[in-house]
Amino acid sequence: MASKLGIIAGGGEFPGLVIAACRADGRPFHVLGLTGHADPKIIGDAPADWIRLGEAGTGFKLLKEAGVAEIVMIGPVRRPTLKELAPDWRTTKFFARVGLKALGDDGLLRAVAKEIESEGFTVVGIDSVLADCLAVAGPYGGLVPDDQAQSDILRAWEVAKGIGALDVGQAVVVQQGIVLGVEAVEGTDSLIRRCAELKREGPGGVLVKVRKPGQDRRLDLPTIGLATLREAAAAGLRGIVVQAGGALVLGREAIGAEADRLGLFVLGREDAC
Amino acid sequence: MASKLGIIAGGGEFPGLVIAACRADGRPFHVLGLTGHADPKIIGDAPADWIRLGEAGTGFKLLKEAGVAEIVMIGPVRRPTLKELAPDWRTTKFFARVGLKALGDDGLLRAVAKEIESEGFTVVGIDSVLADCLAVAGPYGGLVPDDQAQSDILRAWEVAKGIGALDVGQAVVVQQGIVLGVEAVEGTDSLIRRCAELKREGPGGVLVKVRKPGQDRRLDLPTIGLATLREAAAAGLRGIVVQAGGALVLGREAIGAEADRLGLFVLGREDAC
């Protein structure tokens, strides 16, 4: 029987999917909700404790008491300021080692994973729990990009990889060769809404989301769900492209059906490199 | 006596400054306003013709009739869609050579400058007309960045150079090591307003604007003016940094005085490379 799974839950719908998958498989689990990030409605009546981000000491104690062996970290966590963090002793010790500068850095997530493993836990990727959610290559619905869209995809891919390498963001919107927007800390939904206002006349825009070069597959992969498709359609975009094997797609069949209903293409694309 | 100057005018206040400088120096000039981009109030009663972006043939004819020798291109021009462009024969010939793809590319500006020179004009930089507007090294007002701001400046500089190399934008906002926003097609004012909403608690944020690597100094240099300072202050930013020799600063003394009044630092910084 699989070991007990610790679910460190950030925002969005994914923590709920992991809980549902554990229940369906009969796998024991325990949730550690991050206050102000995880949605209590999504966690529902699952066995759970709640901590602030700065309470690493309490968090490790609670996960050990719950008898957890493997840990999955799932759902976006807004980066805190030092004041919001209000670190406990264990958290302070951690930052004394990795440096406070790490607060603004994606290296932080890798350092957190390492820290969790130093406490005797094993950090696993979401795809080991939800086998079907890692993006596959090829179209999700019936639509595929035309030549203009293909050309926008290539440009957006290049820029997305570039801003990923700078550790800035994962998502880019391009229309007719023009970069309408680049994601930083605001998140993809907010990027899409902004690009709706910046769109030119004419066929409009593709969203590309890729994994940052060197990004640990277990941590914070780019994610799309039904809500992303609806935002993209509302903004007049033509389609969404994610990196095959480097992004999470929330419900393969549901995404394909919704893409067809909305008239969008949704595509998993292999990284050339 | 200096030759007659052709002023191809895009948006913002700069065309007005160039006109004022020509008048102050007694230099003859003729404005070619770009309809929908240049502000008729800024051009005022200066001798001017107006064309759409796609009317290159008419534009060359008008500039020759006006007896212009040197040309300065000044003020931002929003990139048009093909439909908005509605190119005349001369413009079509140009795009047949450089490729329509250039519409989404900064290479376009270089191609336009080359095209203008192929008609017998000389394209000059704004700094040859407004000697005092190229950013100098050092602080413009009395305030200078502290250690936290210095660290944010280094991070923003790195990202700004990176997105410049990708030909995406020129401006970045960083607070406490976190990239709040990256400029694409929306423009700097819009970037600053967005970052006001994304700012964390605590001391907040620097705006860095740099020249794109390889960018022709005569063309579309990053620009700050009094309005930029006011937007930055309203957004709670701590200061603005531009690249010494690679940005235009609209009125040195006025900028320094306004920076002091608003409690911002404004700094010209040398590129390390």
Coordinates of C-alpha atoms in Angstrom, one line a residue:
Chain A
M1 CA 0.0 0.0 0.0
A2 CA 1.2 3.5 -0.9
S3 CA 2.6 5.6 2.0
K4 CA 0.7 8.4 3.5
L5 CA 0.8 11.5 1.3
G6 CA 1.4 15.0 2.8
I7 CA -0.3 17.6 0.6
I8 CA 1.2 21.1 1.1
A9 CA -1.6 23.1 -0.5
G10 CA -1.4 26.5 -2.1
G11 CA -4.1 28.2 -4.2
G12 CA -6.4 27.1 -7.0
E13 CA -8.2 23.9 -7.7
F14 CA -5.3 21.5 -7.9
P15 CA -5.2 20.6 -4.2
G16 CA -8.8 19.5 -4.5
L17 CA -7.9 17.2 -7.4
V18 CA -5.1 15.6 -5.4
I19 CA -7.5 15.0 -2.5
A20 CA -10.0 13.5 -4.8
A21 CA -7.4 11.3 -6.4
C22 CA -6.1 10.0 -3.0
R23 CA -9.7 9.2 -2.0
A24 CA -10.4 7.4 -5.3
D25 CA -7.2 5.3 -4.9
G26 CA -7.9 4.7 -1.2
R27 CA -4.5 6.3 -0.4
P28 CA -4.1 7.9 3.1
F29 CA -3.3 11.6 3.1
H30 CA -3.0 14.7 5.2
V31 CA -3.3 18.3 4.0
L32 CA -1.1 21.2 5.3
G33 CA -3.0 24.2 4.1
L34 CA -1.1 27.5 3.6
T35 CA -3.3 30.2 5.2
G36 CA -4.1 33.0 2.8
H37 CA -3.1 30.9 -0.2
A38 CA -5.1 27.7 -0.1
D39 CA -8.9 27.9 -0.4
P40 CA -10.7 26.3 2.6
K41 CA -13.6 25.5 0.3
I42 CA -11.3 23.5 -1.9
I43 CA -9.8 21.6 1.0
G44 CA -13.3 21.0 2.4
D45 CA -13.6 18.3 5.1
A46 CA -10.3 16.6 4.2
P47 CA -8.0 15.9 7.2
A48 CA -5.9 19.1 7.4
D49 CA -3.8 21.5 9.5
W50 CA -3.2 25.1 8.6
I51 CA 0.0 27.1 9.0
R52 CA 1.3 30.5 7.8
L53 CA 4.1 30.4 5.3
G54 CA 6.6 31.4 8.0
E55 CA 5.7 28.6 10.3
A56 CA 8.1 25.9 8.9
G57 CA 8.8 24.5 12.4
T58 CA 5.1 23.9 13.2
G59 CA 4.6 22.6 9.7
F60 CA 7.3 19.9 10.0
K61 CA 6.0 18.9 13.4
L62 CA 2.4 18.6 12.1
L63 CA 3.4 16.5 9.1
K64 CA 5.5 14.2 11.3
E65 CA 2.6 13.8 13.8
A66 CA 0.3 13.0 10.9
G67 CA 2.7 10.1 9.9
V68 CA 3.4 11.5 6.4
A69 CA 6.3 10.0 4.3
E70 CA 5.9 11.5 0.8
I71 CA 5.0 15.2 0.2
V72 CA 3.5 16.9 -2.8
M73 CA 3.5 20.7 -3.0
I74 CA 0.6 21.9 -5.2
G75 CA -1.1 25.2 -6.1
P76 CA 0.4 28.6 -6.5
V77 CA 1.8 30.5 -3.5
R78 CA 2.1 34.3 -3.8
R79 CA 5.5 35.3 -2.8
P80 CA 5.4 37.0 0.6
T81 CA 7.1 40.1 1.9
L82 CA 9.3 39.7 4.9
K83 CA 6.7 41.3 7.1
E84 CA 4.0 38.9 5.9
L85 CA 6.4 36.0 6.4
A86 CA 6.9 36.7 10.1
P87 CA 9.2 33.7 10.3
D88 CA 9.4 31.3 13.2
W89 CA 12.7 30.0 14.5
R90 CA 12.9 27.1 12.0
T91 CA 12.0 29.4 9.1
T92 CA 14.6 32.0 10.2
K93 CA 17.2 29.3 10.3
F94 CA 16.3 28.3 6.8
F95 CA 16.6 31.9 5.4
A96 CA 19.8 32.4 7.4
R97 CA 21.2 29.7 5.2
V98 CA 19.6 30.4 1.7
G99 CA 19.6 34.2 2.1
L100 CA 16.6 36.5 2.3
K101 CA 17.3 37.4 -1.3
A102 CA 15.8 34.0 -2.2
L103 CA 12.3 35.4 -1.4
G104 CA 12.4 36.9 -4.9
D105 CA 13.8 33.9 -6.6
D106 CA 12.5 30.7 -7.9
G107 CA 15.6 29.0 -6.4
L108 CA 13.5 29.4 -3.2
L109 CA 11.2 26.6 -4.2
R110 CA 14.1 24.3 -4.8
A111 CA 15.6 25.3 -1.5
V112 CA 12.3 24.6 0.3
A113 CA 12.0 21.1 -1.3
K114 CA 15.6 20.4 -0.2
E115 CA 14.8 21.6 3.3
I116 CA 11.7 19.3 3.4
E117 CA 13.8 16.3 2.4
S118 CA 16.4 17.2 5.0
E119 CA 13.7 16.5 7.6
G120 CA 13.3 13.0 6.2
F121 CA 10.4 13.4 3.9
T122 CA 10.4 12.6 0.1
V123 CA 9.1 15.3 -2.2
V124 CA 7.2 13.9 -5.2
G125 CA 5.8 15.5 -8.3
I126 CA 2.1 16.1 -8.9
D127 CA 2.3 13.7 -11.9
S128 CA 3.1 10.8 -9.6
V129 CA -0.2 11.4 -7.9
L130 CA -2.4 12.6 -10.8
A131 CA -0.9 10.5 -13.6
D132 CA -3.1 12.1 -16.3
C133 CA -2.4 15.8 -15.7
L134 CA 1.1 16.3 -17.3
A135 CA 0.7 17.9 -20.7
V136 CA 0.9 15.5 -23.6
A137 CA 2.1 16.5 -27.1
G138 CA -0.6 17.3 -29.7
P139 CA -4.0 19.0 -29.8
Y140 CA -6.4 18.6 -26.9
G141 CA -9.5 19.4 -28.9
G142 CA -10.4 19.4 -32.6
L143 CA -8.8 22.7 -33.6
V144 CA -5.2 23.3 -34.6
P145 CA -3.2 26.5 -35.3
D146 CA -3.1 27.9 -38.8
D147 CA 0.1 29.4 -40.3
Q148 CA -0.3 32.8 -38.7
A149 CA -0.9 31.2 -35.3
Q150 CA 2.1 28.9 -35.8
S151 CA 4.3 31.9 -36.4
D152 CA 3.0 33.6 -33.2
I153 CA 3.6 30.4 -31.3
L154 CA 7.2 30.3 -32.3
R155 CA 7.7 33.9 -31.3
A156 CA 5.9 33.5 -28.0
W157 CA 7.8 30.3 -27.2
E158 CA 11.2 32.1 -27.8
V159 CA 10.1 34.9 -25.5
A160 CA 8.6 32.6 -22.8
K161 CA 11.8 30.6 -22.7
G162 CA 13.8 33.8 -22.4
I163 CA 11.8 35.2 -19.5
G164 CA 11.9 31.8 -17.9
A165 CA 15.7 31.8 -18.1
L166 CA 15.6 35.2 -16.4
D167 CA 13.4 33.6 -13.7
V168 CA 10.6 36.2 -14.3
G169 CA 7.5 34.3 -15.5
Q170 CA 6.2 31.4 -17.6
A171 CA 3.6 32.9 -19.9
V172 CA 3.6 35.2 -23.0
V173 CA 0.9 36.4 -25.4
V174 CA 1.7 37.2 -29.0
Q175 CA -0.5 38.5 -31.8
Q176 CA 0.6 38.9 -35.4
G177 CA 4.2 38.9 -34.2
I178 CA 3.7 41.5 -31.6
V179 CA 4.3 40.6 -27.9
L180 CA 1.2 41.9 -26.2
G181 CA 2.2 40.9 -22.7
V182 CA 4.7 39.1 -20.6
E183 CA 3.9 37.5 -17.3
A184 CA 5.7 38.6 -14.1
V185 CA 4.2 38.3 -10.7
E186 CA 0.6 39.1 -11.7
G187 CA -0.3 35.6 -12.8
T188 CA -1.7 34.3 -16.1
D189 CA -5.3 35.3 -15.7
S190 CA -4.3 38.8 -15.1
L191 CA -2.0 38.8 -18.1
I192 CA -4.7 37.5 -20.4
R193 CA -7.2 40.2 -19.2
R194 CA -4.6 42.9 -19.9
C195 CA -3.9 41.6 -23.4
A196 CA -7.6 41.7 -24.2
E197 CA -7.3 45.5 -24.1
L198 CA -4.0 45.6 -26.1
K199 CA -5.1 43.3 -28.9
R200 CA -5.0 44.8 -32.4
E201 CA -7.8 44.3 -34.9
G202 CA -7.7 41.1 -36.8
P203 CA -7.2 37.5 -35.8
G204 CA -5.9 37.5 -32.3
G205 CA -3.3 36.1 -30.2
V206 CA -1.9 33.0 -28.7
L207 CA -1.0 32.2 -25.1
V208 CA 2.1 30.1 -24.5
K209 CA 3.1 28.7 -21.1
V210 CA 6.4 26.9 -20.7
R211 CA 8.5 25.4 -17.9
K212 CA 11.4 27.6 -16.9
P213 CA 14.7 26.1 -18.1
G214 CA 16.1 23.9 -15.4
Q215 CA 12.8 24.1 -13.4
D216 CA 12.3 21.1 -11.1
R217 CA 9.4 19.1 -12.5
R218 CA 8.1 18.5 -9.0
L219 CA 7.7 22.2 -8.3
D220 CA 5.3 24.9 -9.6
L221 CA 4.9 23.7 -13.1
P222 CA 2.9 26.0 -15.4
T223 CA -0.8 25.1 -15.2
I224 CA -3.9 25.5 -17.3
G225 CA -7.5 24.7 -16.4
L226 CA -11.0 25.4 -17.6
A227 CA -10.8 28.9 -16.1
T228 CA -7.7 29.6 -18.2
L229 CA -9.5 28.6 -21.4
R230 CA -12.5 30.8 -20.5
E231 CA -10.3 33.8 -19.9
A232 CA -8.5 33.2 -23.1
A233 CA -11.7 33.0 -25.1
A234 CA -13.2 36.1 -23.4
A235 CA -10.0 38.0 -24.4
G236 CA -10.4 36.9 -28.0
L237 CA -7.3 34.8 -28.1
R238 CA -7.1 32.0 -30.7
G239 CA -5.4 29.3 -28.6
I240 CA -3.2 28.1 -25.8
V241 CA 0.0 26.2 -26.1
V242 CA 1.8 24.4 -23.2
Q243 CA 5.0 22.5 -23.0
A244 CA 4.5 18.8 -23.4
G245 CA 5.8 17.2 -20.2
G246 CA 6.4 20.6 -18.7
A247 CA 3.0 21.8 -17.8
L248 CA -0.1 20.6 -15.9
V249 CA -3.4 20.4 -17.8
L250 CA -6.4 20.1 -15.5
G251 CA -8.5 17.3 -17.0
R252 CA -7.6 16.1 -20.4
E253 CA -11.0 15.3 -21.8
A254 CA -12.7 18.3 -20.2
I255 CA -10.1 20.6 -21.6
G256 CA -10.5 19.2 -25.1
A257 CA -14.3 19.5 -24.9
E258 CA -14.2 23.0 -23.6
A259 CA -11.7 24.1 -26.2
D260 CA -14.0 22.9 -28.9
R261 CA -17.0 24.6 -27.3
L262 CA -15.1 27.9 -27.1
G263 CA -13.5 27.6 -30.6
L264 CA -9.9 27.6 -29.2
F265 CA -7.0 25.4 -30.0
V266 CA -5.2 23.9 -27.1
L267 CA -1.9 22.3 -27.9
G268 CA 0.9 20.5 -26.1
R269 CA 4.2 21.2 -27.9
E270 CA 7.6 19.5 -27.4
D271 CA 10.5 21.7 -26.5
A272 CA 12.9 21.9 -29.4
C273 CA 15.9 22.0 -27.1
Chain B
M1 CA 23.6 77.7 -41.2
A2 CA 22.1 74.3 -40.3
S3 CA 20.1 72.5 -43.0
K4 CA 16.4 72.3 -42.8
L5 CA 15.2 69.7 -40.3
G6 CA 12.4 67.2 -41.1
I7 CA 10.6 66.2 -37.9
I8 CA 8.7 62.9 -38.3
A9 CA 6.5 63.2 -35.3
G10 CA 5.0 60.3 -33.2
G11 CA 3.2 60.7 -29.8
G12 CA 4.1 62.5 -26.6
E13 CA 5.7 65.8 -25.8
F14 CA 9.1 65.3 -27.5
P15 CA 8.1 66.6 -30.9
G16 CA 7.0 69.9 -29.2
L17 CA 10.5 70.1 -27.6
V18 CA 12.2 69.6 -30.9
I19 CA 10.1 72.3 -32.5
A20 CA 10.8 74.7 -29.6
A21 CA 14.6 74.0 -29.9
C22 CA 14.5 74.6 -33.7
R23 CA 12.8 77.9 -33.1
A24 CA 15.2 78.9 -30.3
D25 CA 18.2 78.1 -32.6
G26 CA 16.5 79.8 -35.6
R27 CA 16.9 76.5 -37.5
P28 CA 14.4 76.0 -40.3
F29 CA 12.2 72.9 -39.9
H30 CA 9.2 71.1 -41.3
V31 CA 7.0 68.6 -39.4
L32 CA 5.6 65.4 -40.8
G33 CA 2.9 64.4 -38.3
L34 CA 1.8 60.7 -38.1
T35 CA -2.0 60.8 -38.0
G36 CA -3.4 59.0 -34.9
H37 CA 0.0 59.0 -33.2
A38 CA 1.3 62.7 -33.1
D39 CA -0.8 65.1 -31.0
P40 CA -2.0 68.1 -33.1
K41 CA -2.0 70.2 -29.9
I42 CA 1.7 69.5 -29.5
I43 CA 2.5 70.3 -33.1
G44 CA 0.5 73.5 -32.8
D45 CA 1.0 76.1 -35.5
A46 CA 4.4 74.7 -36.7
P47 CA 4.7 74.2 -40.5
A48 CA 3.5 70.6 -40.9
D49 CA 1.9 68.0 -43.2
W50 CA 0.1 64.9 -41.9
I51 CA 0.2 61.4 -43.3
R52 CA -1.0 58.0 -42.2
L53 CA 1.8 55.5 -41.4
G54 CA 1.1 53.6 -44.6
E55 CA 1.6 56.6 -46.8
A56 CA 5.4 56.5 -47.2
G57 CA 5.2 57.6 -50.9
T58 CA 3.3 60.8 -50.0
G59 CA 5.6 61.3 -47.0
F60 CA 8.8 61.3 -49.0
K61 CA 7.2 63.6 -51.6
L62 CA 6.1 66.1 -48.9
L63 CA 9.5 66.1 -47.2
K64 CA 11.3 66.7 -50.5
E65 CA 8.9 69.5 -51.4
A66 CA 9.6 71.1 -48.0
G67 CA 13.3 71.1 -48.9
V68 CA 14.3 68.9 -45.9
A69 CA 17.9 67.4 -45.7
E70 CA 18.2 65.9 -42.2
I71 CA 15.4 64.0 -40.5
V72 CA 14.7 63.2 -36.9
M73 CA 12.1 60.6 -35.9
I74 CA 10.7 61.4 -32.5
G75 CA 7.9 60.2 -30.2
P76 CA 6.4 56.7 -29.8
V77 CA 4.5 55.1 -32.6
R78 CA 2.1 52.3 -31.7
R79 CA 2.7 49.4 -34.0
P80 CA -0.1 49.1 -36.5
T81 CA -2.0 46.1 -37.8
L82 CA -1.8 45.4 -41.5
K83 CA -5.4 46.7 -41.8
E84 CA -4.6 50.0 -40.0
L85 CA -1.5 50.3 -42.2
A86 CA -3.4 50.3 -45.5
P87 CA -0.1 50.7 -47.3
D88 CA 0.4 52.9 -50.4
W89 CA 2.5 51.6 -53.3
R90 CA 5.8 52.9 -51.8
T91 CA 5.0 51.4 -48.4
T92 CA 4.0 48.1 -50.1
K93 CA 7.3 48.0 -52.0
F94 CA 9.1 48.6 -48.7
F95 CA 7.4 45.7 -46.9
A96 CA 7.8 43.5 -49.9
R97 CA 11.5 43.8 -49.3
V98 CA 11.7 43.7 -45.4
G99 CA 8.9 41.2 -45.0
L100 CA 5.5 41.9 -43.2
K101 CA 6.9 40.0 -40.2
A102 CA 8.9 43.1 -39.5
L103 CA 5.7 44.8 -38.3
G104 CA 6.2 43.0 -35.0
D105 CA 9.9 43.6 -34.8
D106 CA 12.1 46.4 -33.7
G107 CA 14.2 45.8 -36.8
L108 CA 11.4 47.6 -38.5
L109 CA 12.6 51.0 -37.2
R110 CA 16.1 50.3 -38.5
A111 CA 14.7 49.3 -41.9
V112 CA 12.6 52.5 -42.0
A113 CA 15.6 54.6 -41.2
K114 CA 17.6 52.9 -43.9
E115 CA 14.7 53.4 -46.4
I116 CA 14.6 57.1 -45.5
E117 CA 18.3 57.4 -46.2
S118 CA 17.9 55.6 -49.5
E119 CA 15.7 58.5 -50.6
G120 CA 18.7 60.9 -50.0
F121 CA 17.9 62.1 -46.5
T122 CA 20.2 61.8 -43.5
V123 CA 18.6 60.4 -40.3
V124 CA 20.0 62.1 -37.2
G125 CA 19.5 61.3 -33.5
I126 CA 17.4 63.5 -31.2
D127 CA 20.5 64.3 -29.2
S128 CA 22.0 66.1 -32.1
V129 CA 18.9 68.5 -31.9
L130 CA 18.3 68.5 -28.2
A131 CA 21.8 68.4 -26.8
D132 CA 20.8 68.2 -23.2
C133 CA 18.3 65.4 -23.2
L134 CA 20.5 62.3 -23.4
A135 CA 20.7 60.7 -20.0
V136 CA 23.8 61.5 -18.0
A137 CA 25.4 59.3 -15.3
G138 CA 24.6 60.1 -11.7
P139 CA 21.6 61.3 -9.7
Y140 CA 19.2 63.9 -11.2
G141 CA 17.9 65.2 -7.8
G142 CA 19.1 65.0 -4.3
L143 CA 18.1 61.5 -3.5
V144 CA 20.1 58.3 -4.1
P145 CA 19.1 54.6 -3.8
D146 CA 19.8 52.8 -0.5
D147 CA 21.1 49.2 -0.4
Q148 CA 17.7 47.5 -0.9
A149 CA 17.0 49.8 -3.8
Q150 CA 20.5 49.1 -5.3
S151 CA 19.9 45.4 -5.1
D152 CA 16.5 45.9 -6.9
I153 CA 18.2 48.0 -9.5
L154 CA 20.7 45.3 -10.3
R155 CA 17.9 42.7 -10.7
A156 CA 15.7 45.0 -12.8
W157 CA 18.7 45.9 -15.0
E158 CA 19.5 42.3 -15.7
V159 CA 15.8 41.6 -16.6
A160 CA 15.5 44.7 -18.7
K161 CA 18.6 43.9 -20.7
G162 CA 17.2 40.3 -21.1
I163 CA 13.8 41.4 -22.4
G164 CA 15.5 44.0 -24.6
A165 CA 17.6 41.3 -26.1
L166 CA 14.4 39.4 -26.9
D167 CA 13.1 42.6 -28.5
V168 CA 10.1 42.7 -26.2
G169 CA 10.4 45.9 -24.2
Q170 CA 12.6 48.4 -22.3
A171 CA 11.2 48.7 -18.8
V172 CA 11.0 46.6 -15.7
V173 CA 9.7 47.1 -12.1
V174 CA 11.3 45.2 -9.2
Q175 CA 10.5 45.4 -5.5
Q176 CA 12.4 43.5 -2.8
G177 CA 13.9 41.2 -5.5
I178 CA 10.5 40.4 -7.0
V179 CA 9.8 41.3 -10.6
L180 CA 6.4 43.0 -10.4
G181 CA 6.1 43.7 -14.1
V182 CA 7.8 43.6 -17.4
E183 CA 6.9 46.0 -20.3
A184 CA 5.7 44.6 -23.6
V185 CA 3.5 46.6 -26.0
E186 CA 1.5 48.4 -23.2
G187 CA 4.0 51.2 -22.6
T188 CA 5.7 52.3 -19.4
D189 CA 2.9 54.3 -17.9
S190 CA 0.6 51.4 -18.1
L191 CA 3.3 49.1 -16.6
I192 CA 3.7 51.5 -13.6
R193 CA 0.0 51.6 -13.0
R194 CA -0.3 47.8 -13.0
C195 CA 2.6 47.5 -10.6
A196 CA 0.9 49.8 -8.1
E197 CA -1.6 47.0 -7.6
L198 CA 1.0 44.3 -7.4
K199 CA 3.2 46.0 -4.9
R200 CA 3.9 44.2 -1.6
E201 CA 3.8 45.9 1.8
G202 CA 7.0 47.7 2.7
P203 CA 9.4 50.0 0.8
G204 CA 8.5 49.8 -2.8
G205 CA 9.9 49.2 -6.1
V206 CA 12.2 50.7 -8.7
L207 CA 11.6 51.3 -12.4
V208 CA 14.5 50.6 -14.7
K209 CA 14.5 51.6 -18.4
V210 CA 17.3 50.7 -20.7
R211 CA 18.2 50.7 -24.3
K212 CA 17.8 47.4 -26.1
P213 CA 21.2 45.8 -26.9
G214 CA 22.2 46.9 -30.4
Q215 CA 19.4 49.5 -30.5
D216 CA 20.2 52.4 -32.9
R217 CA 20.7 55.5 -30.7
R218 CA 18.9 57.5 -33.3
L219 CA 15.7 55.5 -32.9
D220 CA 13.1 55.1 -30.2
L221 CA 15.3 55.4 -27.2
P222 CA 13.6 54.8 -23.8
T223 CA 12.2 58.1 -22.5
I224 CA 11.2 59.5 -19.2
G225 CA 9.5 62.8 -18.5
L226 CA 7.7 64.6 -15.7
A227 CA 4.7 62.4 -16.3
T228 CA 6.7 59.3 -15.8
L229 CA 7.9 60.6 -12.4
R230 CA 4.4 61.4 -11.3
E231 CA 3.1 58.0 -12.3
A232 CA 6.0 56.4 -10.4
A233 CA 5.3 58.4 -7.3
A234 CA 1.6 57.7 -7.5
A235 CA 2.4 54.0 -7.7
G236 CA 4.6 54.2 -4.5
L237 CA 7.8 53.4 -6.3
R238 CA 11.1 54.6 -4.8
G239 CA 12.9 55.7 -7.9
I240 CA 13.7 55.5 -11.6
V241 CA 16.9 54.4 -13.2
V242 CA 17.8 55.0 -16.9
Q243 CA 20.8 54.0 -18.9
A244 CA 23.3 56.9 -19.2
G245 CA 23.8 57.6 -22.8
G246 CA 21.0 55.2 -23.7
A247 CA 17.8 57.1 -22.7
L248 CA 16.1 60.4 -23.1
V249 CA 15.4 62.5 -20.1
L250 CA 13.0 65.4 -20.7
G251 CA 14.5 68.5 -19.1
R252 CA 17.4 67.8 -16.7
E253 CA 16.7 70.5 -14.2
A254 CA 13.0 70.1 -14.2
I255 CA 13.4 66.3 -13.6
G256 CA 15.7 66.8 -10.7
A257 CA 13.4 69.4 -9.1
E258 CA 10.3 67.2 -9.6
A259 CA 12.2 64.1 -8.2
D260 CA 13.0 66.0 -5.1
R261 CA 9.5 67.3 -4.7
L262 CA 8.0 63.8 -5.1
G263 CA 10.7 62.1 -2.9
L264 CA 12.0 59.9 -5.7
F265 CA 15.5 59.1 -6.8
V266 CA 16.2 59.5 -10.5
L267 CA 19.5 58.0 -11.6
G268 CA 21.5 57.7 -14.8
R269 CA 23.5 54.5 -14.7
E270 CA 26.3 53.3 -16.9
D271 CA 25.9 49.9 -18.6
A272 CA 28.4 47.5 -17.2
C273 CA 28.8 45.7 -20.5

